[in-house]
Short mmCIF file of N, CA, C and O in Angstrom, two decimals:
data_model
loop_
_atom_site.label_atom_id
_atom_site.label_comp_id
_atom_site.label_asym_id
_atom_site.label_seq_id
_atom_site.Cartn_x
_atom_site.Cartn_y
_atom_site.Cartn_z
N UNK A 1196 87.78 101.58 75.69
CA UNK A 1196 88.77 101.75 76.06
C UNK A 1196 90.01 100.85 75.19
O UNK A 1196 89.96 99.42 75.33
N UNK A 1197 91.10 101.56 74.28
CA UNK A 1197 92.03 100.40 73.13
C UNK A 1197 93.30 99.91 74.48
O UNK A 1197 93.29 100.36 75.60
N UNK A 1198 93.62 98.65 73.99
CA UNK A 1198 94.22 98.18 75.00
C UNK A 1198 95.92 99.23 75.52
O UNK A 1198 96.36 99.10 76.57
N UNK A 1199 95.89 99.44 74.19
CA UNK A 1199 97.40 100.44 74.11
C UNK A 1199 97.09 101.83 74.93
O UNK A 1199 98.53 102.48 75.10
N UNK A 1200 96.18 102.07 75.43
CA UNK A 1200 95.83 103.21 76.43
C UNK A 1200 96.99 102.91 77.66
O UNK A 1200 97.14 103.99 78.60
N UNK A 1201 97.35 101.48 78.28
CA UNK A 1201 98.28 101.44 79.37
C UNK A 1201 99.24 101.50 78.90
O UNK A 1201 100.21 101.29 80.14
N UNK A 1202 99.58 101.45 77.56
CA UNK A 1202 100.93 101.97 77.53
C UNK A 1202 101.85 103.04 76.85
O UNK A 1202 100.79 103.58 76.46
N UNK A 1203 102.71 103.77 77.85
CA UNK A 1203 103.33 105.23 77.02
C UNK A 1203 104.88 104.56 77.16
O UNK A 1203 105.31 104.06 77.41
N UNK A 1204 105.52 105.00 75.72
CA UNK A 1204 106.60 105.19 75.76
C UNK A 1204 107.39 106.22 76.78
O UNK A 1204 106.98 106.80 77.37
N UNK A 1205 109.34 106.03 77.34
CA UNK A 1205 109.41 106.23 78.33
C UNK A 1205 110.62 107.12 77.26
O UNK A 1205 110.78 107.48 76.63
N UNK A 1206 111.25 107.75 78.26
CA UNK A 1206 112.56 108.72 77.79
C UNK A 1206 113.58 107.72 76.97
O UNK A 1206 114.45 108.64 76.85
N UNK A 1207 113.59 106.52 77.17
CA UNK A 1207 114.40 105.63 76.95
C UNK A 1207 114.01 104.95 75.46
O UNK A 1207 113.22 104.21 75.27
N UNK A 1208 114.88 105.27 74.22
CA UNK A 1208 114.12 104.57 72.92
C UNK A 1208 114.09 103.38 73.06
O UNK A 1208 114.71 102.01 73.86
N UNK A 1209 112.73 102.75 72.47
CA UNK A 1209 112.34 101.16 72.79
C UNK A 1209 111.46 100.98 74.16
O UNK A 1209 111.62 99.66 74.01
N UNK A 1210 111.50 101.54 75.58
CA UNK A 1210 111.18 100.90 76.21
C UNK A 1210 110.12 101.57 76.73
O UNK A 1210 109.57 102.74 76.76
N UNK A 1211 109.00 100.87 76.93
CA UNK A 1211 107.97 101.58 77.15
C UNK A 1211 107.34 101.34 78.35
O UNK A 1211 107.66 100.63 79.16
N UNK A 1212 105.98 102.29 79.34
CA UNK A 1212 106.03 101.57 80.84
C UNK A 1212 104.26 101.04 80.32
O UNK A 1212 103.63 101.54 79.75
N UNK A 1213 104.16 99.94 80.86
CA UNK A 1213 102.87 99.44 81.26
C UNK A 1213 101.83 99.85 82.39
O UNK A 1213 102.92 99.22 83.63
N UNK A 1214 100.95 100.37 82.63
CA UNK A 1214 100.19 100.71 83.87
C UNK A 1214 98.76 100.85 83.78
O UNK A 1214 97.99 101.16 83.12
N UNK A 1215 98.57 99.01 84.17
CA UNK A 1215 97.33 98.45 84.08
C UNK A 1215 97.04 98.46 85.14
O UNK A 1215 97.32 98.86 86.13
N UNK A 1216 95.26 98.74 85.14
CA UNK A 1216 94.42 98.72 85.90
C UNK A 1216 94.42 97.67 87.27
O UNK A 1216 94.32 96.43 86.65
N UNK A 1217 94.47 97.90 88.66
CA UNK A 1217 94.18 96.77 89.39
C UNK A 1217 92.60 97.03 90.16
O UNK A 1217 92.44 97.68 90.43
N UNK A 1218 92.23 95.46 89.58
CA UNK A 1218 91.03 94.91 90.78
C UNK A 1218 90.54 94.59 91.64
O UNK A 1218 91.09 93.71 91.75
N UNK A 1219 90.77 94.97 92.69
CA UNK A 1219 90.43 94.88 94.30
C UNK A 1219 88.82 94.26 94.98
O UNK A 1219 87.98 95.20 94.76
N UNK A 1220 89.07 93.51 95.56
CA UNK A 1220 87.64 93.23 96.33
C UNK A 1220 88.39 92.47 97.96
O UNK A 1220 89.47 92.55 97.82
N UNK A 1221 87.27 92.07 98.28
CA UNK A 1221 87.56 91.44 99.97
C UNK A 1221 88.57 90.26 99.49
O UNK A 1221 89.24 89.67 100.76
N UNK A 1222 88.77 89.61 98.33
CA UNK A 1222 89.62 88.15 98.38
C UNK A 1222 91.15 88.92 98.61
O UNK A 1222 92.16 88.23 98.07
N UNK A 1223 91.15 89.90 97.50
CA UNK A 1223 92.72 90.31 97.29
C UNK A 1223 92.28 91.60 96.24
O UNK A 1223 92.01 92.52 95.85
N UNK A 1224 93.19 90.86 94.73
CA UNK A 1224 93.03 92.01 93.72
C UNK A 1224 93.67 90.94 92.76
O UNK A 1224 94.62 89.61 92.92
N UNK A 1225 93.78 91.50 91.49
CA UNK A 1225 93.70 91.45 89.89
C UNK A 1225 94.60 92.63 89.14
O UNK A 1225 93.79 93.11 89.33
N UNK A 1226 95.10 91.88 88.64
CA UNK A 1226 95.76 93.04 87.59
C UNK A 1226 96.98 92.04 86.39
O UNK A 1226 97.11 91.05 87.00
N UNK A 1227 96.01 92.70 85.40
CA UNK A 1227 96.36 91.29 84.10
C UNK A 1227 98.27 92.44 83.42
O UNK A 1227 98.17 93.59 83.43
N UNK A 1228 98.99 91.74 83.81
CA UNK A 1228 100.54 92.59 83.68
C UNK A 1228 100.77 93.25 81.90
O UNK A 1228 101.34 93.71 82.13
N UNK A 1229 100.53 92.17 81.42
CA UNK A 1229 100.77 92.58 79.74
C UNK A 1229 99.57 91.77 79.08
O UNK A 1229 99.46 90.40 79.56
N UNK A 1230 99.61 92.28 77.71
CA UNK A 1230 98.72 91.64 76.53
C UNK A 1230 99.49 92.03 75.72
O UNK A 1230 99.13 93.01 74.95
N UNK A 1231 100.16 90.50 75.54
CA UNK A 1231 101.06 90.84 74.32
C UNK A 1231 100.24 91.51 72.61
O UNK A 1231 100.74 92.34 72.48
N UNK A 1232 98.96 91.15 72.39
CA UNK A 1232 98.70 92.05 70.88
C UNK A 1232 98.30 93.59 71.42
O UNK A 1232 99.06 93.82 70.08
N UNK A 1233 98.33 94.03 72.63
CA UNK A 1233 98.09 95.62 72.71
C UNK A 1233 99.48 95.85 72.51
O UNK A 1233 100.02 96.59 72.10
N UNK A 1234 100.31 95.52 73.22
CA UNK A 1234 101.98 95.92 73.19
C UNK A 1234 102.14 95.73 71.42
O UNK A 1234 102.99 96.65 71.42
N UNK A 1235 102.17 94.54 70.83
CA UNK A 1235 102.73 94.50 69.29
C UNK A 1235 102.22 95.69 68.93
O UNK A 1235 102.36 96.04 67.98
N UNK A 1236 100.68 96.17 68.89
CA UNK A 1236 100.12 97.19 68.27
C UNK A 1236 100.85 98.50 68.74
O UNK A 1236 101.20 99.05 67.97
N UNK A 1237 101.35 98.68 69.92
CA UNK A 1237 101.86 99.62 70.34
C UNK A 1237 103.31 99.92 69.63
O UNK A 1237 103.71 100.83 69.06
N UNK A 1238 104.16 98.67 69.78
CA UNK A 1238 105.79 98.86 69.31
C UNK A 1238 105.75 98.39 67.66
O UNK A 1238 106.83 98.75 67.37
N UNK A 1239 104.55 98.10 67.07
CA UNK A 1239 104.51 97.73 65.58
C UNK A 1239 105.43 96.59 65.04
O UNK A 1239 105.88 97.11 64.42
N UNK A 1240 105.69 95.72 66.02
CA UNK A 1240 106.88 94.71 65.62
C UNK A 1240 106.06 93.29 66.89
O UNK A 1240 105.32 93.48 67.76
N UNK A 1241 106.41 91.99 66.47
CA UNK A 1241 106.12 91.33 67.68
C UNK A 1241 106.91 91.25 68.65
O UNK A 1241 108.19 91.50 68.95
N UNK A 1242 106.32 91.06 69.35
CA UNK A 1242 106.77 91.17 70.94
C UNK A 1242 106.85 89.28 71.64
O UNK A 1242 105.87 88.71 71.99
N UNK A 1243 107.89 88.52 71.11
CA UNK A 1243 108.15 87.12 71.72
C UNK A 1243 108.73 87.28 72.82
O UNK A 1243 109.96 87.74 72.90
N UNK A 1244 108.48 86.64 73.89
CA UNK A 1244 108.98 86.58 75.24
C UNK A 1244 109.57 85.16 74.98
O UNK A 1244 109.42 84.54 75.00
N UNK A 1245 110.97 85.24 75.40
CA UNK A 1245 111.77 84.26 75.38
C UNK A 1245 112.37 83.52 76.79
O UNK A 1245 112.54 82.71 77.10
N UNK A 1246 112.16 84.83 78.02
CA UNK A 1246 112.67 84.55 78.75
C UNK A 1246 111.89 85.27 80.34
O UNK A 1246 111.47 86.47 79.56
N UNK A 1247 111.61 84.43 81.35
CA UNK A 1247 110.53 85.49 82.23
C UNK A 1247 111.50 85.03 83.34
O UNK A 1247 111.54 83.93 84.01
N UNK A 1248 111.92 86.27 84.53
CA UNK A 1248 112.68 86.10 85.88
C UNK A 1248 111.97 86.75 86.89
O UNK A 1248 110.88 87.55 86.00
N UNK A 1249 112.18 86.09 88.10
CA UNK A 1249 111.55 86.80 88.91
C UNK A 1249 112.56 86.81 90.19
O UNK A 1249 113.47 86.31 89.98
N UNK A 1250 113.21 88.21 90.98
CA UNK A 1250 114.46 88.41 91.79
C UNK A 1250 113.92 89.13 92.66
O UNK A 1250 112.60 90.29 92.42
N UNK A 1251 113.98 88.99 93.38
CA UNK A 1251 113.88 89.72 95.35
C UNK A 1251 115.36 90.42 95.52
O UNK A 1251 116.60 89.46 95.16
N UNK A 1252 115.60 92.00 95.78
CA UNK A 1252 116.47 92.53 95.95
C UNK A 1252 116.60 92.76 97.64
O UNK A 1252 115.48 93.30 97.67
N UNK A 1253 117.92 92.98 97.88
CA UNK A 1253 117.65 93.58 99.33
C UNK A 1253 117.27 95.42 99.20
O UNK A 1253 117.40 96.02 98.61
N UNK A 1254 116.51 95.73 100.67
CA UNK A 1254 117.02 97.25 101.03
C UNK A 1254 118.11 98.24 99.64
O UNK A 1254 119.08 97.24 100.56
N UNK A 1255 117.35 99.15 99.48
CA UNK A 1255 118.03 100.12 98.93
C UNK A 1255 119.48 99.38 97.60
O UNK A 1255 120.28 100.13 97.65
N UNK A 1256 119.16 97.78 97.34
CA UNK A 1256 120.39 97.61 95.91
C UNK A 1256 119.60 97.87 94.76
O UNK A 1256 118.39 98.51 94.62
N UNK A 1257 120.72 98.17 93.88
CA UNK A 1257 120.29 98.92 92.54
C UNK A 1257 121.12 98.10 91.59
O UNK A 1257 121.50 97.06 91.70
N UNK A 1258 119.70 97.14 90.86
CA UNK A 1258 119.86 96.29 89.82
C UNK A 1258 120.26 96.77 88.52
O UNK A 1258 118.84 97.49 88.00
N UNK A 1259 121.03 96.38 88.08
CA UNK A 1259 121.20 96.86 85.92
C UNK A 1259 120.55 95.87 85.14
O UNK A 1259 120.59 94.55 85.73
N UNK A 1260 119.72 96.36 84.43
CA UNK A 1260 119.33 95.38 83.46
C UNK A 1260 119.78 95.36 82.10
O UNK A 1260 120.23 97.06 81.33
N UNK A 1261 120.66 94.08 81.77
CA UNK A 1261 121.17 94.48 80.55
C UNK A 1261 121.17 94.47 79.59
O UNK A 1261 119.54 93.88 79.42
N UNK A 1262 122.08 94.75 78.94
CA UNK A 1262 121.33 95.39 77.33
C UNK A 1262 121.25 93.51 76.53
O UNK A 1262 122.77 92.60 76.74
N UNK A 1263 120.04 93.28 76.08
CA UNK A 1263 120.42 91.69 75.20
C UNK A 1263 119.69 91.41 73.79
O UNK A 1263 118.71 92.62 74.02
N UNK A 1264 120.11 90.95 72.95
CA UNK A 1264 119.44 90.65 71.69
C UNK A 1264 117.72 90.33 71.39
O UNK A 1264 117.63 89.46 70.55
N UNK A 1265 117.23 90.30 72.48
CA UNK A 1265 115.72 89.79 72.86
C UNK A 1265 115.09 90.79 73.63
O UNK A 1265 115.48 91.64 74.14
N UNK A 1266 113.40 90.72 73.25
CA UNK A 1266 112.39 91.18 74.17
C UNK A 1266 112.79 91.21 75.46
O UNK A 1266 113.11 90.07 75.93
N UNK A 1267 112.68 92.35 76.46
CA UNK A 1267 112.21 92.04 78.18
C UNK A 1267 111.24 92.27 78.53
O UNK A 1267 110.78 93.67 78.27
N UNK A 1268 110.54 91.74 79.52
CA UNK A 1268 109.36 92.15 80.00
C UNK A 1268 110.02 92.61 81.67
O UNK A 1268 109.87 91.69 82.41
N UNK A 1269 109.91 93.68 81.93
CA UNK A 1269 110.34 93.73 83.56
C UNK A 1269 109.33 94.46 84.35
O UNK A 1269 108.12 95.09 83.51
N UNK A 1270 108.80 93.57 85.49
CA UNK A 1270 107.50 93.58 86.32
C UNK A 1270 108.22 93.83 87.61
O UNK A 1270 109.09 92.97 88.14
N UNK A 1271 107.63 95.14 88.65
CA UNK A 1271 107.87 95.71 89.33
C UNK A 1271 107.31 95.74 90.41
O UNK A 1271 105.97 96.11 89.75
N UNK A 1272 107.28 94.94 91.68
CA UNK A 1272 106.13 94.83 92.18
C UNK A 1272 106.40 95.84 93.46
O UNK A 1272 104.88 95.93 93.85
N UNK A 1273 107.40 95.66 93.62
CA UNK A 1273 107.62 96.91 94.37
C UNK A 1273 109.12 97.74 94.47
O UNK A 1273 110.18 97.54 94.15
N UNK A 1274 109.13 99.02 94.97
CA UNK A 1274 110.22 99.99 94.66
C UNK A 1274 110.30 101.25 93.38
O UNK A 1274 108.82 101.02 92.92
N UNK A 1275 111.24 101.11 92.63
CA UNK A 1275 110.95 102.33 91.12
C UNK A 1275 111.80 101.42 90.72
O UNK A 1275 112.77 101.09 90.90
N UNK A 1276 111.23 102.21 89.37
CA UNK A 1276 112.49 101.90 88.40
C UNK A 1276 113.50 103.21 87.87
O UNK A 1276 112.64 103.90 88.02
N UNK A 1277 114.05 103.40 87.99
CA UNK A 1277 115.34 104.47 87.45
C UNK A 1277 116.11 104.63 86.19
O UNK A 1277 116.88 103.08 86.13
N UNK A 1278 115.60 105.00 85.08
CA UNK A 1278 115.91 105.44 83.71
C UNK A 1278 117.58 106.11 84.26
O UNK A 1278 117.41 107.40 83.96
#
């Protein structure tokens, strides 16, 4: 299976959804968040990660993702992303 099978474009131009499989066993689970080579193949340009952040929001909070002149990788561990 190609790495890009986990990557699909969203309704927003230049925004992609990555749904990689989770492998669970009695110890817990493992999931690869992103494989840069596959992402670069999908978007047909280099994906250079400049910054990585982790945030937690209170229940019913809405966070905005601000436009910036660099790539962003948003990883949602719980909840939903609203476009």
